[in-house]
Each structure stands twice: as structure tokens, then as C-alpha cells.
CSV table of C-alpha atoms and ligand atoms in Angstrom, one decimal:
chain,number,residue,atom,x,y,z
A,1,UNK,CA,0.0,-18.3,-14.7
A,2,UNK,CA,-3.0,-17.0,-12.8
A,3,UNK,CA,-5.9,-15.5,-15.4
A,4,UNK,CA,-9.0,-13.9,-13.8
A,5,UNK,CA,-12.1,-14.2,-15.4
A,6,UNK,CA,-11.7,-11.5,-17.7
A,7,UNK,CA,-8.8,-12.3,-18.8
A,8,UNK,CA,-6.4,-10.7,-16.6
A,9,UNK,CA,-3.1,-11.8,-15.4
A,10,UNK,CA,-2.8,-11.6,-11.8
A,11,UNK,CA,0.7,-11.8,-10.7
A,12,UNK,CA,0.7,-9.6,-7.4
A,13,UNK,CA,-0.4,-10.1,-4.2
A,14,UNK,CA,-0.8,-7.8,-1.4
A,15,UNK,CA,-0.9,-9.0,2.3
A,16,UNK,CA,-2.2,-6.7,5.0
A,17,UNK,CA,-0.3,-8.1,8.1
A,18,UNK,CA,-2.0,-6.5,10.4
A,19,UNK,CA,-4.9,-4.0,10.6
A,20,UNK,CA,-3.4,-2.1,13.6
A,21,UNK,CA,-1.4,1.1,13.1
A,22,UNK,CA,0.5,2.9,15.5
A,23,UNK,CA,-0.5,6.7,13.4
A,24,UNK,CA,-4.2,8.0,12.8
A,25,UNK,CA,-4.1,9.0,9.6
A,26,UNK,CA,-7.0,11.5,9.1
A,27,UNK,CA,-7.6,10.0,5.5
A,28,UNK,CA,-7.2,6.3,7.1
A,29,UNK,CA,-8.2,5.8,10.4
A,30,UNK,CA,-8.6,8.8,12.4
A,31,UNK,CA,-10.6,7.4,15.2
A,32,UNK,CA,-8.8,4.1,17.0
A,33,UNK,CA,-11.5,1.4,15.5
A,34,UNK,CA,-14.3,0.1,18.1
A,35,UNK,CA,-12.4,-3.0,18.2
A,36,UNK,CA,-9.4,-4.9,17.0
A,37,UNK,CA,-9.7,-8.0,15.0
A,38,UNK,CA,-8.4,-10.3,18.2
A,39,UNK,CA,-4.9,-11.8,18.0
A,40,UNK,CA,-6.0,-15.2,17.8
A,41,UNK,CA,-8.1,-14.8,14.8
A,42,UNK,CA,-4.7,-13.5,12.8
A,43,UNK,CA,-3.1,-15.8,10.4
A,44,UNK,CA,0.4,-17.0,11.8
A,45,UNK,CA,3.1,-16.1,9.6
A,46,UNK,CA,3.6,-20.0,9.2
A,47,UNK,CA,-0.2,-19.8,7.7
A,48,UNK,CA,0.3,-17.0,5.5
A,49,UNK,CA,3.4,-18.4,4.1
A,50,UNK,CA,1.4,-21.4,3.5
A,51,UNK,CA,-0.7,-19.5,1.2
A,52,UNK,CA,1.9,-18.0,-0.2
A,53,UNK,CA,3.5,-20.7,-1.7
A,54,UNK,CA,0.8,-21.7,-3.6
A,55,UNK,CA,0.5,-18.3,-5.1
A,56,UNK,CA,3.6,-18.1,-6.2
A,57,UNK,CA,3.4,-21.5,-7.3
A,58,UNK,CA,0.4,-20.6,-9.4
A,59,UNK,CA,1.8,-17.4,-11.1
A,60,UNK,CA,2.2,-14.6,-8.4
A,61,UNK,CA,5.6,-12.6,-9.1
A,62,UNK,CA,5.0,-10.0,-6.6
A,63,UNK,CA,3.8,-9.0,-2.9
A,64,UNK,CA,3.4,-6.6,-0.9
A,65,UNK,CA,3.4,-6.5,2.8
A,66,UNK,CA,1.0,-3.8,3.9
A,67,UNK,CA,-1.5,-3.3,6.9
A,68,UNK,CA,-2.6,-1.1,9.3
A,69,UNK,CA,1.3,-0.8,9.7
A,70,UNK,CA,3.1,-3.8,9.1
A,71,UNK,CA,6.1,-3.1,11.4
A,72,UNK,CA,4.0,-2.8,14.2
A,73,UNK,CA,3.2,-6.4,13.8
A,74,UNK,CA,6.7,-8.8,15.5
A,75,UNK,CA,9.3,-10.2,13.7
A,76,UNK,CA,8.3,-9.2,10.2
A,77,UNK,CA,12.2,-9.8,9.5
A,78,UNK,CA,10.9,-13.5,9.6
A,79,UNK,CA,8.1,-13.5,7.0
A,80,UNK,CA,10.4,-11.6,4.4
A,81,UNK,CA,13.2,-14.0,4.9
A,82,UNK,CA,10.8,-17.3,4.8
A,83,UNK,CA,9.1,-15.4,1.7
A,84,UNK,CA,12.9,-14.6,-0.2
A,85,UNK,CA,14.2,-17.9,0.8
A,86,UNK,CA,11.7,-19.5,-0.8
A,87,UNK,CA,11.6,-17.7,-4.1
A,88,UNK,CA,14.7,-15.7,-4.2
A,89,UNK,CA,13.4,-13.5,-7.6
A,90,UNK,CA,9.9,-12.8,-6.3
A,91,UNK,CA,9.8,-8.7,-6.3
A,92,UNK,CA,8.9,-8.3,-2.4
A,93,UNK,CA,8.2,-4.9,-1.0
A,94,UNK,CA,6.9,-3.3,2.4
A,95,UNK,CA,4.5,-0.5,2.1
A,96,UNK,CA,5.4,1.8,5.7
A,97,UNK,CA,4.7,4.5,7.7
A,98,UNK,CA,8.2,4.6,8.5
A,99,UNK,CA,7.9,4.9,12.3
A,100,UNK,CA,9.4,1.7,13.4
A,101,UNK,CA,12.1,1.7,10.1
A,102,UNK,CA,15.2,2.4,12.3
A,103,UNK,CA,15.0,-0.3,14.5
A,104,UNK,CA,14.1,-3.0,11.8
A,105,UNK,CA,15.6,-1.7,8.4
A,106,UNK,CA,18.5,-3.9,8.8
A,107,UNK,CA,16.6,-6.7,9.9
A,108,UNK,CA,14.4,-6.3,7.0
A,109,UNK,CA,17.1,-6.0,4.6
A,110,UNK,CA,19.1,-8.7,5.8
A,111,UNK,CA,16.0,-11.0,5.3
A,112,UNK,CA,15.8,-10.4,1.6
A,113,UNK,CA,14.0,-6.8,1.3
A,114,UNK,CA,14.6,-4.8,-1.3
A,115,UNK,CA,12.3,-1.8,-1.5
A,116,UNK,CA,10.4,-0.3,0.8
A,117,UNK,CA,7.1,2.4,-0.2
A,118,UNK,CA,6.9,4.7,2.8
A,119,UNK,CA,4.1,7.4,3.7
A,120,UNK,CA,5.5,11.1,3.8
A,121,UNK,CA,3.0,14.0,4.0
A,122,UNK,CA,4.6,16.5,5.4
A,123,UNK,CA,7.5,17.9,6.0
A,124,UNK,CA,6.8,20.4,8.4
A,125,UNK,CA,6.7,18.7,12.2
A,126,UNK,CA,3.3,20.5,13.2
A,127,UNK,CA,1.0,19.7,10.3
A,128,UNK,CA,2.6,16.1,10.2
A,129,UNK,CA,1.1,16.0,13.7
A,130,UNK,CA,-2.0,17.1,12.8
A,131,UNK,CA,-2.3,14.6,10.0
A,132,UNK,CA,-0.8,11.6,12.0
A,133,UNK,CA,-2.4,12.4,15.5
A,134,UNK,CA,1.3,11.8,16.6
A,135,UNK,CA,4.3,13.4,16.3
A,136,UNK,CA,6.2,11.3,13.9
A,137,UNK,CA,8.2,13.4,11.9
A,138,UNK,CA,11.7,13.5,13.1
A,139,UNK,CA,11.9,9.4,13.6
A,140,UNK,CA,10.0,8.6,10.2
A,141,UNK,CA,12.8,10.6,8.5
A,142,UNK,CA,15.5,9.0,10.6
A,143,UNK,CA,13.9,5.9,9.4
A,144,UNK,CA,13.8,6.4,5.9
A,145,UNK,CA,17.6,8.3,5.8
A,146,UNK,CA,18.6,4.8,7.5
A,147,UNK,CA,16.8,2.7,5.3
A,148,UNK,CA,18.0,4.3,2.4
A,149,UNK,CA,21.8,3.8,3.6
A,150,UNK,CA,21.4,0.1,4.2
A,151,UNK,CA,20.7,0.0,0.3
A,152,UNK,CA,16.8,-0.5,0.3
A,153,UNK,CA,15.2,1.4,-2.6
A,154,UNK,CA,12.6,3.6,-1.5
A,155,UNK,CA,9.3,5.3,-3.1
A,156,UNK,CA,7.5,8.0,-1.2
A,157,UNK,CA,3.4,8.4,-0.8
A,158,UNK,CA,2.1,11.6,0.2
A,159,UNK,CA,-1.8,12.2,0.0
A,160,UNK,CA,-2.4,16.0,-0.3
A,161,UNK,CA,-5.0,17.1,1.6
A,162,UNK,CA,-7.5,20.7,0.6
A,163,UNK,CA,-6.0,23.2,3.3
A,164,UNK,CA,-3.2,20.9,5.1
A,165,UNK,CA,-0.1,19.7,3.1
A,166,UNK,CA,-1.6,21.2,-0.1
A,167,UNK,CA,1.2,23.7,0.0
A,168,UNK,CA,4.2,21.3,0.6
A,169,UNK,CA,3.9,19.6,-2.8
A,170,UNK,CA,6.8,20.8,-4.4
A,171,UNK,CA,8.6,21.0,-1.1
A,172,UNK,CA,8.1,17.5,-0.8
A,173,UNK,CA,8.7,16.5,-4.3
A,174,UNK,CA,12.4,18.6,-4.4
A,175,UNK,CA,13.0,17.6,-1.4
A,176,UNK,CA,12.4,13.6,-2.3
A,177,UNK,CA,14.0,14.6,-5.3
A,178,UNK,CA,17.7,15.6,-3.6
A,179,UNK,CA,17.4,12.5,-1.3
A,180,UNK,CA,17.2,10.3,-4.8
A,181,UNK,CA,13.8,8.8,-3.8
A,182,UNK,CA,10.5,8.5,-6.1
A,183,UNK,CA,7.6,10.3,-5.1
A,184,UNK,CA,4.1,9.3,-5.5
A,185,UNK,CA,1.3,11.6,-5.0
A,186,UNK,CA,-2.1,9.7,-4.6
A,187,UNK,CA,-5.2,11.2,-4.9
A,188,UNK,CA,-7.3,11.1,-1.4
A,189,UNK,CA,-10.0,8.1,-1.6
A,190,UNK,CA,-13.3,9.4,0.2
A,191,UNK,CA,-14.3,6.8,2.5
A,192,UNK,CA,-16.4,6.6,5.4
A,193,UNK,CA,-13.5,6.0,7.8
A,194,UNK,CA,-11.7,9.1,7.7
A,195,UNK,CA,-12.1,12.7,8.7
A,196,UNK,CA,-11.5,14.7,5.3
A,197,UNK,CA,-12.8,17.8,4.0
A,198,UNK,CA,-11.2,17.3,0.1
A,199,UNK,CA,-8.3,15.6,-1.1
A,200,UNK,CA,-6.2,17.3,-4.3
A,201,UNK,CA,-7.1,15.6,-7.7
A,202,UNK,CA,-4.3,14.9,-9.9
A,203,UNK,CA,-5.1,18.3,-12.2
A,204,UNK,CA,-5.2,20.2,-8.8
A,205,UNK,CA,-1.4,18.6,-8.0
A,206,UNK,CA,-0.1,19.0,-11.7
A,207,UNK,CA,-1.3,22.6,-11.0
A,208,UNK,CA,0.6,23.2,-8.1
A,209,UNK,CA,4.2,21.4,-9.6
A,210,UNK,CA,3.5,23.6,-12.9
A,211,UNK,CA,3.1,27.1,-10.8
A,212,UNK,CA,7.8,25.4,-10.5
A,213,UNK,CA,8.3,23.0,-12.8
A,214,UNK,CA,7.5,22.0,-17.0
A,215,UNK,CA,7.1,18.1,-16.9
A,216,UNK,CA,5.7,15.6,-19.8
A,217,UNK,CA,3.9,12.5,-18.9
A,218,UNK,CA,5.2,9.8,-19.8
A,219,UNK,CA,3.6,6.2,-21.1
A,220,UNK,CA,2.0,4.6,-18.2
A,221,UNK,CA,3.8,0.9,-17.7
A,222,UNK,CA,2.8,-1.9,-16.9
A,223,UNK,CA,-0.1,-2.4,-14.6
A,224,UNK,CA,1.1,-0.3,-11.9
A,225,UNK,CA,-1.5,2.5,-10.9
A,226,UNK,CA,0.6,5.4,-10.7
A,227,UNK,CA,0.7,7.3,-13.4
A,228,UNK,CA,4.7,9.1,-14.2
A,229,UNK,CA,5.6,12.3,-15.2
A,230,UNK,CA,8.9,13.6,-15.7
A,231,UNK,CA,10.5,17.3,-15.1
A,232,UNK,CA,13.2,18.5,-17.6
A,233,UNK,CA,15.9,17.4,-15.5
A,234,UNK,CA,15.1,14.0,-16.1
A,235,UNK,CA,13.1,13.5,-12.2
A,236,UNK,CA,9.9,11.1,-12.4
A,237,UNK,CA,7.4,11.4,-10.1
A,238,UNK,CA,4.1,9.7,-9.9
A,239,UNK,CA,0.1,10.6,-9.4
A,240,UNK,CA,-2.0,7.9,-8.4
A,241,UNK,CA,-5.2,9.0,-9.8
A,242,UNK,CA,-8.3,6.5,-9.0
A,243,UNK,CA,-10.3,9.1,-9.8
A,244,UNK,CA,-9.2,8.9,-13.5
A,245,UNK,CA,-10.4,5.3,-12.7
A,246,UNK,CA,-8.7,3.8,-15.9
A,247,UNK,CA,-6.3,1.1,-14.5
A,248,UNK,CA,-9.2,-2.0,-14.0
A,249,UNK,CA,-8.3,-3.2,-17.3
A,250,UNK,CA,-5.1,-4.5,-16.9
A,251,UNK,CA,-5.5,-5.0,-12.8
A,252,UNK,CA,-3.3,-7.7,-11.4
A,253,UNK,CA,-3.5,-7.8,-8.1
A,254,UNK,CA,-5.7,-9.3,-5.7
A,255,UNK,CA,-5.2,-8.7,-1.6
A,256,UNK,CA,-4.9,-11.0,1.8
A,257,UNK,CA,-6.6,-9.5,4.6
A,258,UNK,CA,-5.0,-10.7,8.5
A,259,UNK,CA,-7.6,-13.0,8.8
A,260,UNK,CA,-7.7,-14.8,5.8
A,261,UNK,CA,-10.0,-12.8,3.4
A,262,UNK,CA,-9.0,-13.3,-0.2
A,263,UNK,CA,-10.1,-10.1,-1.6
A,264,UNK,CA,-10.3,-9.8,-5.6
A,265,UNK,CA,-11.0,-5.9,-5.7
A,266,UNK,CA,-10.4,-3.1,-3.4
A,267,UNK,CA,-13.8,-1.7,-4.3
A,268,UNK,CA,-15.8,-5.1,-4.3
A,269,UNK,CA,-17.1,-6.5,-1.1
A,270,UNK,CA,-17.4,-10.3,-2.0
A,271,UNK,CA,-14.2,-12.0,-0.5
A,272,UNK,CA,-13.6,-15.7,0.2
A,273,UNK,CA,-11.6,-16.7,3.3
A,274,UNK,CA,-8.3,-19.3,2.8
A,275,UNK,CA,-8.5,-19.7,6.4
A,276,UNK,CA,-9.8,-23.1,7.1
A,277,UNK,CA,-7.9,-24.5,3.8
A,278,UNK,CA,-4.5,-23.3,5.3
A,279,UNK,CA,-5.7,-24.6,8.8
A,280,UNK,CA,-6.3,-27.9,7.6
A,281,UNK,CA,-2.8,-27.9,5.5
A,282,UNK,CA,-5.7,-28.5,2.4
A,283,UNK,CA,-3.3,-26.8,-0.3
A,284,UNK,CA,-5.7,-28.3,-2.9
A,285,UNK,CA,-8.6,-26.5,-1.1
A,286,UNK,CA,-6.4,-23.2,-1.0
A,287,UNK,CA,-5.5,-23.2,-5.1
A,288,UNK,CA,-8.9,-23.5,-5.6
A,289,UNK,CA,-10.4,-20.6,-3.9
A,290,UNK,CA,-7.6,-18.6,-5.1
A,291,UNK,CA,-9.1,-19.9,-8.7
A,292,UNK,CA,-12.3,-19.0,-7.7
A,293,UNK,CA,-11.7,-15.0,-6.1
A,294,UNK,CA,-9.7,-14.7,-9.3
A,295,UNK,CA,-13.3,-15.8,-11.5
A,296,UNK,CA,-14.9,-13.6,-9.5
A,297,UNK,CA,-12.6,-10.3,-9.7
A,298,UNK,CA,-15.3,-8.1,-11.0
A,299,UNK,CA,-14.2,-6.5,-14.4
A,300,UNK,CA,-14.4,-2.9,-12.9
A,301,UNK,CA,-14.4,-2.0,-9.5
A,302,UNK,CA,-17.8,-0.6,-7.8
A,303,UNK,CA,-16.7,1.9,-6.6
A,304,UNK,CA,-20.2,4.1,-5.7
A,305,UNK,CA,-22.0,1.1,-6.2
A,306,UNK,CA,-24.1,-0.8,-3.9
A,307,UNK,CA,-21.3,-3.5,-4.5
A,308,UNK,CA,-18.9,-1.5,-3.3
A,309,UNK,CA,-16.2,-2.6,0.1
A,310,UNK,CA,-17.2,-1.1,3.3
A,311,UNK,CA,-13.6,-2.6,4.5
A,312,UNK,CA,-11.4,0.1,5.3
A,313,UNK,CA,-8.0,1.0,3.9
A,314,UNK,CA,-6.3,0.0,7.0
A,315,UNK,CA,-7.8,-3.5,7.2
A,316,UNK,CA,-7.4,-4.1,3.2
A,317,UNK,CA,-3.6,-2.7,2.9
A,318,UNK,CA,-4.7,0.0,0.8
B,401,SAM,N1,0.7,2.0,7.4
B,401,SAM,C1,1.3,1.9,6.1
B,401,SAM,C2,1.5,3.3,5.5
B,401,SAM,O1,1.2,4.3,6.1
B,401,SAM,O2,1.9,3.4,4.3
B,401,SAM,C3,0.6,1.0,5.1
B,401,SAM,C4,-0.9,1.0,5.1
B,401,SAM,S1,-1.7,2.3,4.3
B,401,SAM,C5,-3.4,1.9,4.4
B,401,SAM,C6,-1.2,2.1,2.6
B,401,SAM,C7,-1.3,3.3,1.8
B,401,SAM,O3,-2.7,3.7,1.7
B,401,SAM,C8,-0.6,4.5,2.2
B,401,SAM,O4,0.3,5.0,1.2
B,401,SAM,C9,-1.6,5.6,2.5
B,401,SAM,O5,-1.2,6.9,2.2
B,401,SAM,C10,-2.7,5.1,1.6
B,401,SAM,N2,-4.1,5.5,2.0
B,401,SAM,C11,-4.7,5.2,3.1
B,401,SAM,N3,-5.9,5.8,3.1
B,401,SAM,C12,-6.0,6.5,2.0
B,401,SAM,C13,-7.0,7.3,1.4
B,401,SAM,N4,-8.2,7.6,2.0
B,401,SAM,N5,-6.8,7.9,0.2
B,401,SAM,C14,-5.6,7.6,-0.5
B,401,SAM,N6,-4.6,6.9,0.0
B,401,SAM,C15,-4.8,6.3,1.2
């Protein structure tokens, strides 16, 4: 079992793939980034599986597989199946934009994936457009709809945005509703890579499903950051609320950047780098800076702090 130095269990790991996405997000990365970490300096999947093994041989229970967008990076088929071959219970998910789902759903699937988090914020095709700097909407849905039929469970994210999808949230939320799928909403993080008047805060959301719906919220579970609330029919949807900025205490997650950066706290910009331990096959080496991020993992995150991350969401997975 893997204890930070606050006493924490950490059990989940989330590995950003790949920095590069194929949308720009105006909350994420509306501008293309001056440069691209270079292929060569990426971890191989052969290298991140390396790492991998010795997390989950320390305690980890449950990954992610994030980026930029992580079906934009080849053969991600490959990494699941090494990853679910190796520990058949681990709880293995693929956080999405959804653009690339129909051509790799059943690849995915047939490698061991089960669920599947995709990004949804509209459903209208002009203002998804606007938000994406693409138009996505109509193969993103026929991505999901396919997904969804091959069996893969699937949770939606949606960031509502002052002015731009800020009239879709029930729309979105019936709409996920009829299709059976969760939806999360999650409160917009400023950050000085997006292009962002004001995101909605969770009382500005609940507002807008209350104006429809009576829901209670329920216990929060776990250490997962979304908070659930549930309408009288019995539908749960989520809020991710970091502005509430309650869920350090029971954190258990740490991230793996492309490159190799352990990172202990999305808001914390000391990281250590497993590159050179995995290079070297040092497995030793690699369990023992996992050890040390995890002493590290600041008790709060610094969030407005001089110690805060200037790593963007699309490099850190989010
Ligand atoms: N490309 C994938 C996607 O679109 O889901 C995965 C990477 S993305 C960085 C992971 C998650 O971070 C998405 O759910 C996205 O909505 C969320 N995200 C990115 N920037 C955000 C921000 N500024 N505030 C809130 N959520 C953000």
C-alpha cells in the first residue's frame, strides 16, 4: 500500500500520454503551444509500462489514461491491453475528447477497457465549434453512441462556460440522462493557458438544474472529486467543484506526465522525473522516487500560491 506523507493512501494514477490534442479547448489550450515536447523525449509505452508495474506493485488500484488527447497518440489499444493483461482487476479508464472513439472503441475494448470519461459541452454544432476551434460535434457523438454499444461505460464532462454553453445545462444533462450516461459538470479552473471570461461555479450550475429539477446531494464517496447529486427520478449527476476546495484530505492520486514527470499535486510545481530509472531498467531506483513524490505530496494543494504549477492542464492530464 502506497501512504503519502500525510497519511494518505494513494491508489490512483493518472498518465498523460501525450500533451498534444487534436481540439483547442478555450478553457485548455486555445492557442496551439509554441512548441511540442519532441517525440523522442516521450516515454515509449514499453517505458511507461515499466513504471507501471511497479505502481501497481506498490499499491496503485487505478489509472487513468489522459493527455492532451490520448487517442491521438498510436496504438493506445496496446498500452491498455499490456496494462489489463498484467493486472486484470486494476480499474483502467480513458479520459477523451471523443474525436477519434469510432475508429478505436473496439480496439480499446477488446484490450481490456472498460470505461471511458469523455468531454461533451455542447450540444449545439456551432457553439461546440466555438469552444473546440473545430467542428467536432457530429463525430464525437458518433463516437460515444459507438462506444457505448460496444459495452464501455461512459461518464460525461462538460465545463460550463459564463455566456457560451451556460444555457445547455439541463439540455445536456436530460439529454445524457436518456442516453444512460453520468454527467459531470466541473467547475472551469482559471489558468493562464486559456482564453476564458468566467466559468459557472457549482451554486451558479445547481441554479440553473433547480430553475427544472428538485435534487438532494448525496454523501460524497470515496476520494473521487466530484461531488453527486441526485433528481427525484433517481438520475445522479456530478459537480466537480475545486473551488469548494475540500477533497485534499483524502487525495489519492498522483500524475505521469509524457516525459516522465512524477507529479504529486495538480497544483504543486515540484515533480521528480522516473525517466532515467526506467531508462536504465533501475526498478529499485523507480520505487524509490515514487516513495519520495509521495513524501512530498503537499498536504493541500497551492493553488494561488507562489508554489503553485504553471504546467498546463493539457500537459498534466487534468
Ligand atoms: N483531451 C481529453 C479530454 O478532452 O477530455 C483529456 C484531457 S483534458 C485536459 C481532461 C479534462 O480536463 C477534461 O474533462 C477537460 O474538460 C478538463 N479541463 C481542461 N481544462 C480545464 C479547465 N480549465 N477547467 C476545468 N476543466 C478543465
Amino acid at each position: 500500500m502506497l501512504i503519502d506523507g500525510h497519511n494518505r493512501v494513494v491508489n490512483y494514477l493518472r498518465i498523460s500520454v501525450t500533451e498534444r490534442c487534436n481540439f483547442r479547448c478555450q478553457y485548455c489550450m486555445p492557442e496551439k503551444p509554441f512548441s511540442w515536447v519532441p517525440h523522442e523525449n516521450l516515454l515509449s509505452y514499453e517505458d511507461m509500462f515499466e513504471f507501471v508495474k511497479v505502481s501497481i506493485d506498490e499499491g496503485i488500484t487505478k489509472i487513468r489514461l489522459t493527455g492532451g488527447e490520448p487517442l491521438l497518440r498510436a496504438n493506445l489499444d496496446k498500452f491498455v491491453h499490456m496494462i489489463s493483461s498484467y493486472a486484470p482487476n486494476i480499474d483502467l479508464a480513458i479520459t477523451t475528447n471523443g474525436y477519434l472513439l469510432e475508429e478505436t472503441a473496439e480496439a480499446l475494448r477488446d484490450a481490456g477497457l472498460k470505461r471511458l470519461n469523455i468531454s461533451l459541452d455542447s450540444l449545439k454544432p456551432k457553439i461546440a465549434q466555438k469552444i473546440a476551434q473545430k467542428d467536432v460535434l457530429d463525430k464525437v457523438l458518433r463516437g460515444i453512441v459507438k462506444a457505448h454499444k460496444l459495452g464501455l461505460k461512459i461518464k460525461i464532462n462538460c465545463v460550463p462556460l459564463e455566456g457560451i454553453n451556460d444555457n445547455e445545462i439541463v439540455d445536456l444533462l436530460e439529454f445524457c440522462k436518456s442516453q444512460g450516461w453520468e454527467i459531470r459538470f466541473i467547475e472551469y479552473m482559471e489558468n493562464s493557458f486559456a482564453n476564458v471570461k468566467k466559468g459557472l461555479n457549482t451554486t451558479e450550475i445547481q441554479e440553473k438544474i433547480k430553475q427544472k429539477y428538485n435534487f438532494t446531494k448525496l454523501p460524497r464517496v470515496g476520494s473521487s472529486p466530484s461531488q453527486s447529486y441526485q433528481l427525484d427520478d433517481g438520475y445522479i449527476f456530478g459537480i466537480i467543484e475545486p473551488h469548494a476546495d475540500d477533497f485534499c484530505s483524502d487525495c489519492n492520486r498522483i500524475r505521469l506526465t509524457a516525459e516522465g514527470f512524477l507529479i504529486p499535486c495538480l497544483y504543486f510545481e515540484d515533480a521528480m522525473s522516473i525517466r532515467d530509472a526506467i531508462k536504465e531498467k533501475d526498478i529499485k531506483q523507480a520505487a524509490s522516487i515514487l516513495k519520495e513524490v509521495l513524501k512530498n505530496k503537499p498536504e493541500k494543494n497551492k493553488w494561488g500560491s507562489e508554489d503553485n504549477s504553471n504546467r498546463a492542464f493539457y500537459e498534466t492530464g487534468g
